[in-house]
Amino acid sequence: QYEAMGDLALLLPGVLEQDLFSKVPPAELWGALAEALCVRRVARMKTTAILRGATVEAADVDPGMEGGGCGRASKSEGDEACQVEPVGEMLLGCNGWVEVIEDGSRLGLDVTRTPIVVGGAAERRRMAACVRGAEVLLDLCPGAGDCVLQFLNSGAAHVHAYARDAYCAVTLMHNLEVNHQTHRCTVHQSLAGVVAACQGRAHRVRVGHGAEIAFGYTVPGGGASIQPARLSTWDVALMCLRREGGVLHVHGMSQHGSGKMDYSNTDSNYNKGFAEHLSSRIAQAVRGSACEAARMWRVNCTGVYVHGAVTARWGEAGTSQSTAMQRDGTCAPTTFEVYTADVRCVRGQQTHSPATASGPSASTEIGSSPSAPHSTALTTATSVNKHIHGHTRERGKISHLHSAAQASSSEAEPIPRMSCATRKVFEECVLPSARPAVLMDVPIGECVRLWGASDYLVAHVEAHCPPHGRLVPIHVSVDKTIDLAGHRKPNTRGNFKFLEEPMGTFLRRLFGMRSSEGGHLQPILMEGEQYYLRSVASPGSKEASHFPTLFPELAEDVILPELNPEGTHHSSVLRISSQGSSLWMHYDTMDNFLVQVVGRKRVVMYPPSAAPFLYVEGSSSRIADVNTVDQEQFPLFQHAHGRMEAVLEPGELVFIPALWFHHVTALDASVAVNTFWRSLPLSEYDPKDIYGNKDLPGATQGIATAARAGQTIARLPQPFRDFYTRKAVMELQTVVDNLSCDA
């Protein structure tokens, strides 16, 4: 028995350990095996030691922990017991790092340092299929990130992961980066950090080996049951579920041959008696937890799915694996079935999961007798969906939501800053991640030094085209947010006036200077009005803006960034705006650099995955200001995760990847230059796209086709409408995933 992982074969514990094979020289044995299996390296999973009575502090977490003799100790943060999880030992070859592709995701891990459960791919797919797009998930046992990536690929809004030690954290972050998912997953290295970020917010929590082991059966022989490895982790899992409840995916082990589980039902791997047992035990654990909200929940174990096995020995703390004794006095290892139990926690009312071929669900109400009768009932997709998403459009039902602006702002991640003076550095260190970055030390000429003096800038412009400079198109508004995209309330007029004005006069207005004749410049609309200029080739032109051609008198002071790949340049834009002004949040379909020359700008960005929660119309969000969001009008905004922020200083530029939503506010009177460039072949873009924000023709066509399909399905009666809507979405995702893998 083995699992192929690239060019490495990972043997299960006990394989080829018989005396017969000990007589064969190791190099000859493993070399022959590698040749037979068509691999270059061979490793074998070590036998897992389950210890009782040990206390592991954070600093003690290390492979080969004393008392275990193998594996990696689960970080317990002072709990009363620990479990050493299985890892591999190299038999042929020295390097245990492997990279595999699972369902389109690249997964890298070191088999000698990363906990492994063989045979879990099908179970990961099953759990991921349960995820709804608006859900926030917490994974308390992410390992290398195999389940995390499955959740993200299934459309989860955001995943929080608890990496118990530094190596697991590094491995997980590596896998997120190579799969371009770092913006959708937050990695925590302390339980306190998990609680601070997730308390009361997770729709479902995956609780891994250790915290869940309290729910295993008593070992035959009348001894005590397996003790929990991390009680604190269990409490955190309950604290992080929403107050309305949610779903726990509880991973556990049950001793093979104990007579407690019937594995004959191989089609569903479901056992009613074990489900009832788990419901009772979990209900007791919930009742005694530190989470007050959980005591109002009703617990339903909706299914148990066996998906692997782990070989383990019993041992007391301080004993070596070789002397660990079984309950019957032997040293023989024991096989534990690895299972996942789906546990639904619902607040304040009786709910049941649908009866299936697997059998009826088991339900235990917190505060009631574990022996209370269990009943089954069908639950409509609509009611389950309402519990999962935790919000409704009825005014009286959304008052419990947190302030969207406060929640989003408190989670903002700083946009990373780095020195990036050359194209090589950008292409190797920034571009592959497709994530925003503030770049410093980029050569941009003398513009920062010269334009910082407003007198120079005005005089330079007016001297080139006397008496007041060339005519430029400007937007004038009495509002701080200038709505260029037409997202105002219905039947209301635009909030700006569009006109042309000499460049010199415009700059004098912007900087609060007097006219060239020495008089006071009268406001166009009213005092305190806001100004915004975005250069265009000419009013009504179908050509893209090219800053050096439009403003040669200014271009002589500027070196446009030469970081993007050669031959990809699309356009360059001059942007000038009043202090305090901002534009509606939007995305572009081309990568671009925003070069800040005069003044400061605050940049707020959201990843493409946040689109379902940003109320998108066209390429813009209907949300005017991401810092003051009306939570009744935009209730889904609270689920928009991955927010990043930075304040650009003169001389700095920010890389804005395609499809990232951005909201920019001028903290001072601001002058900036924006350069757009293509990351796809020219044929992929709309030839009429002069602003770099038109959706790709292929995407536009596909969305239109999907809309027509939706109109057809909408004619069906319920519950067929909901059923076939979900089926169509899954089919679309499957087609896209398969084509992506083939590519």
XYZ file of C-alpha atoms in Angstrom:
743
model
C 0.000 0.000 0.000
C 1.411 3.347 -1.019
C 0.444 6.754 -2.351
C 2.171 8.179 -5.412
C 3.258 11.796 -4.889
C 5.093 12.941 -7.981
C 8.344 11.018 -8.220
C 8.019 9.845 -4.596
C 6.181 6.745 -3.354
C 4.876 7.148 0.195
C 4.395 3.757 1.829
C 1.885 3.230 4.602
C 3.148 2.239 8.078
C 4.290 -1.362 8.311
C 4.821 -1.888 4.592
C 7.932 -4.012 3.958
C 8.869 -4.007 7.636
C 8.655 -7.795 8.055
C 11.762 -9.762 9.029
C 12.031 -11.180 5.517
C 12.906 -7.738 4.127
C 15.352 -6.863 6.884
C 17.792 -9.327 5.297
C 17.915 -7.319 2.072
C 20.397 -4.397 1.977
C 18.314 -1.185 2.211
C 19.803 0.405 -0.900
C 19.002 -2.695 -2.939
C 15.485 -3.078 -1.493
C 14.386 0.519 -1.938
C 16.123 0.857 -5.283
C 14.256 -2.183 -6.618
C 10.975 -0.854 -5.245
C 11.540 2.558 -6.798
C 12.249 0.980 -10.167
C 9.119 -1.177 -9.946
C 6.920 1.798 -9.009
C 8.570 4.117 -11.569
C 9.643 6.652 -8.931
C 12.967 8.087 -7.808
C 12.330 8.437 -4.091
C 10.693 6.274 -1.431
C 9.372 7.284 1.988
C 7.270 5.545 4.610
C 4.795 6.985 7.054
C 5.856 6.471 10.634
C 3.564 4.859 13.140
C 1.660 7.530 15.041
C 2.046 7.643 18.811
C -0.969 8.817 20.791
C 0.220 10.061 24.162
C -1.728 10.731 27.317
C -0.825 13.069 30.150
C 1.685 15.198 28.252
C 1.697 18.971 28.243
C 3.172 20.640 25.197
C 3.988 24.330 25.282
C 4.307 26.321 22.102
C 8.108 26.296 22.324
C 8.130 22.485 22.590
C 6.531 21.873 19.224
C 9.098 20.044 17.156
C 9.454 16.944 15.004
C 10.680 13.880 16.880
C 9.321 15.194 20.166
C 10.484 13.348 23.253
C 7.888 10.818 24.317
C 6.630 10.341 20.800
C 9.687 9.355 18.901
C 8.095 10.213 15.581
C 5.858 12.609 13.757
C 5.068 16.208 14.514
C 3.574 17.261 17.828
C 0.263 19.076 17.669
C 0.541 22.477 19.291
C -1.695 22.315 22.353
C -0.871 25.630 24.076
C -0.809 24.049 27.513
C -3.601 21.463 27.230
C -3.428 18.210 29.111
C -2.744 15.817 26.262
C -1.229 15.758 22.824
C -1.213 13.675 19.702
C 1.780 13.242 17.427
C 0.530 13.291 13.845
C 1.963 11.044 11.121
C 4.801 12.178 8.905
C 7.146 10.242 6.683
C 10.748 9.062 6.884
C 12.914 8.948 3.782
C 14.042 5.469 2.702
C 15.505 6.376 -0.690
C 16.604 9.935 -1.354
C 17.194 12.759 1.096
C 14.768 15.469 0.097
C 11.152 14.926 1.151
C 9.674 17.884 -0.759
C 7.052 16.909 -3.342
C 4.704 18.859 -5.576
C 1.447 17.362 -6.779
C -1.606 18.657 -8.639
C -4.988 17.988 -7.076
C -8.132 19.196 -8.843
C -6.219 21.914 -10.654
C -4.300 23.195 -7.591
C -0.553 22.842 -7.109
C 0.303 21.494 -3.679
C 3.832 21.357 -2.279
C 4.842 19.713 1.000
C 7.685 17.961 2.763
C 6.562 14.442 3.662
C 9.055 14.355 6.517
C 7.663 17.485 8.183
C 4.030 17.866 7.151
C 1.235 15.794 8.774
C -0.286 13.398 6.252
C -3.509 11.406 6.065
C -3.444 9.123 3.052
C -6.559 8.742 0.924
C -8.332 11.973 1.805
C -8.736 13.540 -1.654
C -12.284 12.287 -2.164
C -13.279 13.546 1.277
C -11.788 16.969 0.598
C -13.854 17.199 -2.571
C -16.991 16.171 -0.680
C -16.507 18.857 1.976
C -15.673 21.498 -0.623
C -18.879 20.679 -2.511
C -20.835 21.791 0.580
C -19.417 25.320 0.447
C -21.577 28.213 -0.666
C -19.995 31.241 -2.324
C -20.736 33.759 0.421
C -19.298 31.645 3.226
C -16.407 32.403 5.548
C -14.541 29.274 6.616
C -12.097 28.485 9.404
C -9.678 25.567 9.014
C -8.045 24.627 12.315
C -5.998 21.828 10.755
C -4.865 23.162 7.354
C -1.647 21.189 7.052
C -0.125 22.059 3.691
C -3.393 23.622 2.533
C -5.034 20.809 0.566
C -8.477 21.431 2.096
C -7.989 25.210 2.091
C -7.386 25.208 -1.655
C -10.396 22.973 -2.236
C -12.580 25.394 -0.235
C -11.277 28.379 -2.192
C -11.758 26.644 -5.532
C -15.352 25.962 -4.510
C -15.980 29.687 -4.201
C -15.629 30.375 -0.474
C -15.538 34.100 0.217
C -12.547 33.809 2.560
C -10.736 31.129 4.540
C -8.941 31.638 7.842
C -6.343 28.961 8.632
C -4.579 28.173 11.917
C -1.007 27.001 11.252
C 0.281 25.480 14.445
C 3.972 26.056 13.816
C 6.214 28.165 11.638
C 7.004 25.432 9.115
C 3.352 24.628 8.486
C 2.664 28.354 8.095
C 5.460 28.757 5.527
C 4.302 25.696 3.573
C 0.691 26.854 3.575
C 1.595 30.373 2.447
C 3.789 28.937 -0.315
C 0.884 26.886 -1.657
C -1.470 29.839 -1.475
C 0.997 31.976 -3.403
C 1.663 29.508 -6.222
C -2.102 29.118 -6.658
C -2.663 32.910 -6.540
C -4.946 32.634 -3.503
C -3.070 34.624 -0.853
C -5.664 37.396 -0.940
C -8.448 34.961 -0.058
C -6.852 33.219 2.905
C -5.516 34.620 6.179
C -2.957 32.438 7.968
C -2.866 32.742 11.760
C -0.188 31.303 14.043
C -1.983 31.736 17.357
C -5.427 30.839 18.600
C -5.776 34.370 19.961
C -5.308 35.696 16.440
C -7.935 33.289 15.145
C -10.473 34.460 17.715
C -9.728 38.141 17.086
C -10.330 37.755 13.349
C -13.095 35.135 13.240
C -15.159 35.228 16.407
C -18.818 34.864 15.482
C -18.142 35.068 11.717
C -17.450 31.566 10.346
C -20.174 29.694 8.489
C -18.294 26.436 8.854
C -15.234 25.250 10.769
C -12.993 22.307 10.051
C -11.723 20.817 13.306
C -8.823 18.446 12.882
C -7.189 15.478 14.506
C -6.547 16.233 18.132
C -9.384 18.568 19.109
C -11.944 16.077 17.889
C -10.410 12.928 19.316
C -12.494 13.327 22.478
C -15.387 11.967 20.438
C -13.776 8.589 19.701
C -15.069 5.422 21.337
C -13.782 3.841 24.531
C -10.960 1.463 23.761
C -11.997 -2.184 24.207
C -11.083 -3.487 27.624
C -13.034 -1.038 29.726
C -10.376 1.649 29.924
C -10.863 5.407 29.584
C -11.695 6.927 26.234
C -9.142 8.797 24.192
C -8.618 12.235 25.683
C -8.872 15.427 23.642
C -5.613 16.708 22.265
C -6.522 20.404 22.231
C -9.518 21.453 24.252
C -8.690 25.075 23.551
C -8.953 24.415 19.811
C -12.446 23.004 20.282
C -13.500 26.101 22.217
C -12.097 28.311 19.465
C -14.049 26.364 16.841
C -17.311 27.035 18.687
C -16.468 30.668 19.392
C -15.795 31.315 15.716
C -19.055 29.909 14.393
C -21.710 32.563 13.909
C -24.139 33.119 16.751
C -26.804 31.558 14.551
C -24.654 28.436 14.345
C -23.117 26.788 11.343
C -21.419 23.567 10.279
C -18.538 21.718 11.927
C -16.518 19.254 9.870
C -15.144 17.162 12.742
C -12.262 14.825 11.920
C -11.730 11.902 14.278
C -10.421 8.385 14.672
C -12.279 5.268 15.777
C -10.449 2.112 16.713
C -10.848 -0.590 14.088
C -12.539 -3.749 15.342
C -14.095 -2.048 18.339
C -17.533 -3.238 17.262
C -18.892 0.274 17.468
C -18.962 1.100 13.770
C -20.365 -0.921 10.905
C -18.266 -0.430 7.790
C -20.286 -2.784 5.586
C -22.162 0.140 4.025
C -19.346 1.069 1.681
C -21.553 3.152 -0.603
C -22.138 5.879 1.949
C -19.720 5.149 4.808
C -22.503 6.310 7.076
C -23.449 4.741 10.416
C -26.537 5.883 12.286
C -25.450 4.576 15.672
C -22.105 6.292 15.475
C -23.802 9.513 14.337
C -26.086 9.389 17.364
C -23.105 8.766 19.596
C -21.244 11.724 18.132
C -24.266 14.013 18.457
C -24.530 13.134 22.132
C -20.813 13.593 22.839
C -20.546 16.812 20.845
C -23.662 18.205 22.530
C -22.014 17.557 25.896
C -18.824 19.256 24.738
C -20.760 22.259 23.425
C -22.686 22.557 26.675
C -19.447 22.655 28.648
C -17.551 24.943 26.304
C -16.438 28.506 26.957
C -18.693 29.751 24.132
C -21.879 31.136 25.640
C -23.695 31.456 22.294
C -23.141 27.750 21.595
C -25.305 26.735 24.529
C -28.345 27.895 22.550
C -27.608 25.538 19.667
C -29.189 22.272 18.611
C -26.612 19.780 17.334
C -27.270 17.477 14.363
C -24.728 14.939 13.131
C -25.799 14.600 9.507
C -23.264 12.027 8.359
C -20.052 10.146 9.099
C -17.651 9.476 6.241
C -14.718 7.082 6.648
C -11.882 8.010 4.304
C -8.624 6.556 5.597
C -6.735 4.777 8.323
C -3.911 5.577 10.740
C -1.793 3.044 12.562
C -1.004 4.069 16.139
C 0.419 2.794 19.412
C -0.684 3.757 22.859
C 1.837 5.455 25.100
C 2.019 7.409 28.307
C 3.828 10.735 28.383
C 7.543 10.163 28.816
C 7.575 6.703 27.202
C 9.200 5.873 23.915
C 7.277 4.395 21.063
C 9.162 1.135 21.266
C 7.922 0.525 24.818
C 4.380 1.819 24.326
C 1.958 -0.898 25.469
C -1.516 -1.790 24.280
C -4.387 -2.235 26.712
C -4.035 -6.002 26.415
C -0.343 -5.805 27.353
C 1.066 -6.198 23.845
C 3.129 -3.751 21.828
C 1.218 -4.329 18.596
C 0.035 -1.158 16.849
C -3.656 -0.489 16.430
C -5.445 0.636 13.278
C -7.757 3.625 13.645
C -10.301 4.496 10.995
C -10.108 8.166 10.031
C -13.536 9.743 9.623
C -15.198 13.090 9.093
C -18.469 13.886 10.833
C -20.608 16.708 9.477
C -22.236 18.447 12.432
C -24.834 21.168 11.938
C -25.397 23.592 14.817
C -28.604 25.630 14.604
C -29.815 28.162 17.113
C -33.202 28.266 18.770
C -35.254 25.835 16.723
C -35.530 22.175 15.793
C -33.872 21.480 12.464
C -32.972 18.243 10.756
C -30.873 17.442 7.799
C -32.478 15.634 4.911
C -32.836 11.884 5.165
C -30.616 10.336 2.565
C -29.474 6.972 1.350
C -26.908 7.214 4.076
C -29.574 7.117 6.736
C -31.378 9.601 8.961
C -29.628 12.387 10.802
C -29.006 12.309 14.519
C -30.068 15.326 16.520
C -29.327 16.350 20.084
C -30.541 19.574 21.624
C -28.221 21.367 23.998
C -29.699 21.097 27.430
C -31.815 18.049 26.620
C -31.179 14.439 27.427
C -28.827 12.687 25.003
C -31.312 9.867 24.875
C -34.126 12.070 23.607
C -35.825 10.579 20.554
C -34.395 11.535 17.207
C -36.636 12.449 14.309
C -36.046 13.170 10.664
C -37.577 15.692 8.324
C -36.837 17.137 4.935
C -35.452 20.674 4.980
C -35.950 22.848 1.930
C -32.930 24.261 0.168
C -34.225 27.756 0.845
C -34.312 27.397 4.629
C -30.891 25.762 4.753
C -29.486 28.518 2.550
C -30.946 31.159 4.888
C -29.127 29.605 7.842
C -25.875 29.263 5.953
C -25.704 32.808 4.641
C -27.020 34.363 7.844
C -28.728 37.386 6.361
C -32.045 38.364 4.818
C -33.224 41.392 2.928
C -36.071 41.989 5.372
C -35.321 45.190 7.223
C -36.096 43.738 10.642
C -33.705 40.829 10.179
C -30.424 42.622 9.482
C -30.047 44.735 12.580
C -27.623 42.182 14.034
C -25.013 42.775 11.346
C -21.792 44.481 12.359
C -20.990 47.846 10.867
C -19.706 46.928 7.445
C -17.277 49.813 7.309
C -15.849 49.097 10.755
C -15.520 45.375 10.114
C -13.860 45.880 6.765
C -11.520 48.603 7.959
C -10.384 46.655 11.004
C -9.285 43.770 8.785
C -7.324 45.847 6.279
C -3.939 44.425 5.382
C -1.168 46.873 4.497
C -0.166 46.734 0.858
C 3.422 45.470 0.997
C 6.231 47.878 0.124
C 9.446 46.958 -1.615
C 12.332 48.448 -3.511
C 11.904 47.744 -7.214
C 14.312 49.614 -9.447
C 14.396 47.234 -12.426
C 12.082 45.228 -14.661
C 13.858 42.023 -13.615
C 13.007 42.586 -9.953
C 9.387 43.343 -10.797
C 8.955 40.308 -13.064
C 10.563 37.945 -10.545
C 9.319 39.307 -7.208
C 6.018 41.115 -7.831
C 4.328 40.059 -11.048
C 4.024 36.282 -10.357
C 1.860 36.830 -7.258
C -0.629 39.092 -9.120
C -1.080 41.032 -5.873
C -0.812 44.784 -5.193
C 2.506 46.237 -4.088
C 3.827 49.706 -3.353
C 7.072 50.078 -5.283
C 9.858 52.417 -4.235
C 13.131 53.499 -5.828
C 11.597 53.324 -9.327
C 13.256 55.862 -11.675
C 10.570 58.415 -12.649
C 12.675 61.475 -13.470
C 12.749 64.912 -11.813
C 8.985 65.431 -11.624
C 8.678 64.939 -7.843
C 11.328 67.559 -7.094
C 10.134 70.072 -9.708
C 6.358 69.704 -9.501
C 6.386 69.824 -5.726
C 6.581 73.606 -6.153
C 3.127 74.535 -7.497
C 4.477 77.830 -8.864
C 6.862 75.908 -11.130
C 4.141 73.631 -12.415
C 1.741 76.480 -13.234
C 4.428 78.639 -14.834
C 5.731 75.717 -16.873
C 2.269 74.923 -18.255
C 1.348 78.530 -19.036
C 4.687 79.253 -20.699
C 4.250 76.376 -23.100
C 0.832 77.495 -24.311
C 0.267 81.151 -23.329
C -1.520 82.829 -21.874
C -3.155 80.175 -19.652
C -2.130 76.785 -21.036
C -3.917 74.306 -23.288
C -7.615 73.516 -22.798
C -8.226 70.416 -20.688
C -11.457 68.544 -19.802
C -12.315 68.682 -16.098
C -15.087 67.394 -13.853
C -16.429 69.727 -11.157
C -18.570 68.328 -8.346
C -20.010 69.490 -5.037
C -19.609 65.925 -3.676
C -16.413 64.344 -2.433
C -17.048 61.226 -4.523
C -17.339 62.030 -8.230
C -19.684 59.571 -9.928
C -18.364 59.007 -13.429
C -19.943 55.552 -13.724
C -23.595 56.527 -13.272
C -24.319 54.736 -10.006
C -26.515 57.453 -8.548
C -29.987 56.766 -7.224
C -32.621 56.430 -9.991
C -34.048 59.628 -11.462
C -31.307 61.855 -10.103
C -29.000 64.013 -12.191
C -25.250 63.621 -12.402
C -23.252 64.958 -9.497
C -20.659 66.745 -11.639
C -20.365 69.346 -14.361
C -18.094 68.635 -17.315
C -16.292 71.538 -18.991
C -13.027 72.572 -20.584
C -10.682 75.085 -18.974
C -7.115 76.257 -19.603
C -4.631 74.026 -17.805
C -2.991 76.931 -15.989
C -6.321 78.244 -14.677
C -7.305 74.745 -13.565
C -4.051 74.290 -11.623
C -4.489 77.685 -9.974
C -7.939 76.600 -8.795
C -6.559 73.312 -7.547
C -3.763 74.859 -5.489
C -5.837 77.840 -4.271
C -3.782 80.392 -6.194
C -4.913 83.709 -7.685
C -5.546 84.115 -11.379
C -2.716 85.137 -13.715
C -4.123 88.677 -13.568
C -3.955 88.639 -9.769
C -7.680 88.412 -9.094
C -9.677 85.841 -7.151
C -10.934 82.896 -9.186
C -14.688 82.523 -8.734
C -15.962 78.960 -8.083
C -17.639 77.236 -10.994
C -20.465 75.725 -8.916
C -19.955 76.705 -5.286
C -17.302 77.126 -2.622
C -15.633 73.858 -1.637
C -16.217 72.256 -5.026
C -14.045 69.308 -6.095
C -12.013 69.046 -9.309
C -10.875 66.032 -11.262
C -8.936 65.728 -14.521
C -8.300 62.510 -16.428
C -6.427 63.108 -19.662
C -7.993 61.885 -22.896
C -6.659 62.065 -26.431
C -9.413 64.579 -27.247
C -13.077 64.926 -26.270
C -14.998 62.135 -28.009
C -11.795 60.531 -29.292
C -11.582 56.774 -29.815
C -7.863 56.776 -29.092
C -6.216 55.929 -25.778
C -4.447 58.654 -23.801
C -0.671 58.968 -24.207
C 0.721 61.381 -21.655
C 4.000 62.277 -23.460
C 2.079 63.223 -26.626
C -0.655 65.207 -24.866
C 1.601 67.070 -22.421
C 5.116 67.291 -23.877
C 5.893 70.243 -21.607
C 5.355 68.014 -18.560
C 6.620 64.762 -20.052
C 10.171 66.127 -20.193
C 10.229 65.917 -16.378
C 8.843 62.372 -16.199
C 10.229 58.907 -16.898
C 7.324 56.505 -17.252
C 7.884 53.235 -15.347
C 9.616 50.655 -17.496
C 8.842 47.662 -15.290
C 6.132 45.912 -17.290
C 7.139 43.341 -19.922
C 8.340 44.837 -23.193
C 5.746 45.413 -25.893
C 2.754 45.412 -23.538
C 2.181 49.165 -23.067
C -1.398 50.362 -23.637
C -1.793 53.949 -22.396
C -0.565 56.614 -19.993
C -2.890 59.015 -18.200
C -2.419 62.252 -16.274
C -4.681 62.433 -13.198
C -5.136 65.629 -11.163
C -7.625 65.873 -8.289
C -8.649 68.102 -5.390
C -7.843 67.356 -1.773
C -10.442 64.982 -0.321
C -11.898 63.892 -3.661
C -12.305 60.280 -4.728
C -13.814 58.210 -7.541
C -16.276 55.344 -7.372
C -14.565 52.011 -6.645
C -13.946 50.041 -9.822
C -11.726 47.457 -11.457
C -9.657 47.546 -14.654
C -9.051 44.651 -17.000
C -5.445 45.701 -17.559
C -2.616 45.815 -15.064
C -1.477 49.327 -14.248
C 0.897 51.472 -12.211
C -0.300 54.574 -10.384
C 2.685 56.911 -9.996
C 2.187 59.544 -7.294
C 4.011 62.812 -8.069
C 2.411 65.606 -6.000
C 0.541 65.121 -2.711
C -0.543 61.895 -1.047
C -3.216 59.378 -1.960
C -4.938 56.720 0.102
C -5.500 53.511 -1.878
C -8.003 50.863 -0.728
C -8.168 47.639 -2.710
C -10.257 44.465 -2.713
C -9.350 41.235 -4.536
C -11.400 39.858 -7.438
C -12.885 37.238 -5.092
C -14.748 40.032 -3.253
C -16.813 40.872 -6.350
C -19.989 39.053 -5.145
C -20.138 41.396 -2.144
C -19.311 44.722 -3.823
C -22.543 45.194 -5.809
C -20.829 45.457 -9.173
C -22.418 47.106 -12.199
C -20.280 47.156 -15.290
C -16.717 47.616 -14.051
C -17.679 49.688 -10.985
C -19.124 49.067 -7.558
C -22.368 50.728 -6.522
C -20.720 51.497 -3.169
C -19.630 55.127 -3.256
C -17.323 55.153 -0.229
C -15.930 51.927 1.177
C -15.312 53.634 4.523
C -18.931 54.648 5.193
C -21.145 51.889 3.869
C -24.901 51.755 4.447
C -25.249 48.238 5.874
C -28.979 48.110 5.193
C -28.528 49.036 1.548
C -25.437 46.829 1.078
C -25.696 43.966 3.634
C -23.344 41.644 1.737
C -20.444 44.098 2.001
C -19.556 42.669 5.423
C -18.431 39.499 3.631
C -15.953 41.358 1.399
C -12.599 40.122 2.674
C -9.042 40.705 1.556
C -9.071 44.492 1.937
C -5.642 46.099 1.487
C -4.637 49.703 2.088
C -1.696 52.035 1.621
C -0.927 55.749 1.579
C 1.156 56.711 -1.443
C 3.817 59.353 -0.874
C 5.296 61.445 -3.717
C 7.732 59.333 -5.699
C 6.028 56.033 -4.890
C 3.902 53.971 -7.218
C 1.398 51.176 -6.601
C 0.964 48.134 -8.801
C -2.777 47.557 -9.371
C -3.327 44.091 -10.885
C -6.148 43.558 -13.338
C -9.565 42.835 -11.753
C -8.572 44.241 -8.338
C -11.151 46.759 -7.121
C -9.608 50.048 -6.035
C -10.893 53.178 -4.321
C -8.458 56.111 -4.326
C -8.784 59.266 -2.215
C -6.584 62.359 -2.590
C -5.351 63.319 0.877
C -3.793 66.471 -0.610
C -4.136 68.285 -3.912
C -2.799 65.522 -6.107
C -0.994 65.016 -9.396
C -0.315 61.474 -10.604
C 0.498 59.560 -13.778
C -1.204 56.227 -14.510
C 0.230 53.720 -16.995
C -1.761 50.725 -18.280
C -0.377 47.597 -19.883
C -1.642 44.281 -21.202
C -0.976 40.965 -19.464
C -2.849 38.960 -22.120
C -2.418 38.742 -25.887
C -3.803 41.767 -27.729
C -6.518 39.619 -29.348
C -8.105 38.938 -25.938
C -9.025 42.612 -25.393
C -11.814 44.717 -26.821
C -10.203 46.761 -29.632
C -12.392 49.730 -28.630
C -11.119 49.732 -25.036
C -9.375 53.088 -24.605
C -9.527 53.188 -20.788
C -8.266 49.689 -19.921
C -11.487 48.699 -18.152
C -13.727 47.016 -20.731
C -14.586 43.398 -19.960
C -12.933 40.883 -22.261
C -15.137 39.980 -25.241
C -14.976 36.296 -24.367
C -16.155 37.026 -20.829
C -18.928 39.308 -22.035
C -20.206 36.649 -24.415
C -20.076 33.939 -21.754
C -21.923 36.073 -19.194
C -24.631 36.858 -21.730
C -25.069 33.150 -22.460
C -25.290 32.382 -18.737
C -27.896 35.127 -18.316
C -30.045 33.573 -21.040
C -29.729 30.175 -19.343
C -30.774 31.769 -16.058
C -33.866 33.239 -17.659
C -34.846 29.776 -18.885
C -34.377 28.163 -15.469
C -36.232 31.025 -13.761
C -39.432 29.877 -15.470
C -39.388 26.587 -13.539
C -41.486 26.191 -10.378
C -39.919 25.685 -6.971
C -38.099 23.633 -5.775
C -36.940 22.756 -9.309
C -35.779 26.329 -9.889
C -33.310 26.311 -6.964
C -32.149 22.778 -7.695
C -31.371 23.369 -11.356
C -29.836 26.770 -10.679
C -27.282 25.139 -8.380
C -26.751 22.306 -10.819
C -26.102 24.751 -13.667
C -23.597 26.685 -11.569
C -21.761 23.466 -10.657
C -21.710 22.377 -14.291
C -20.305 25.728 -15.388
C -17.602 25.534 -12.718
C -16.753 21.957 -13.713
C -16.370 22.882 -17.382
C -14.145 25.863 -16.547
C -12.007 23.799 -14.145
C -11.553 20.962 -16.638
C -10.569 23.309 -19.433
C -8.175 25.133 -17.092
C -6.508 21.836 -16.168
C -6.188 20.834 -19.832
C -4.598 24.193 -20.626
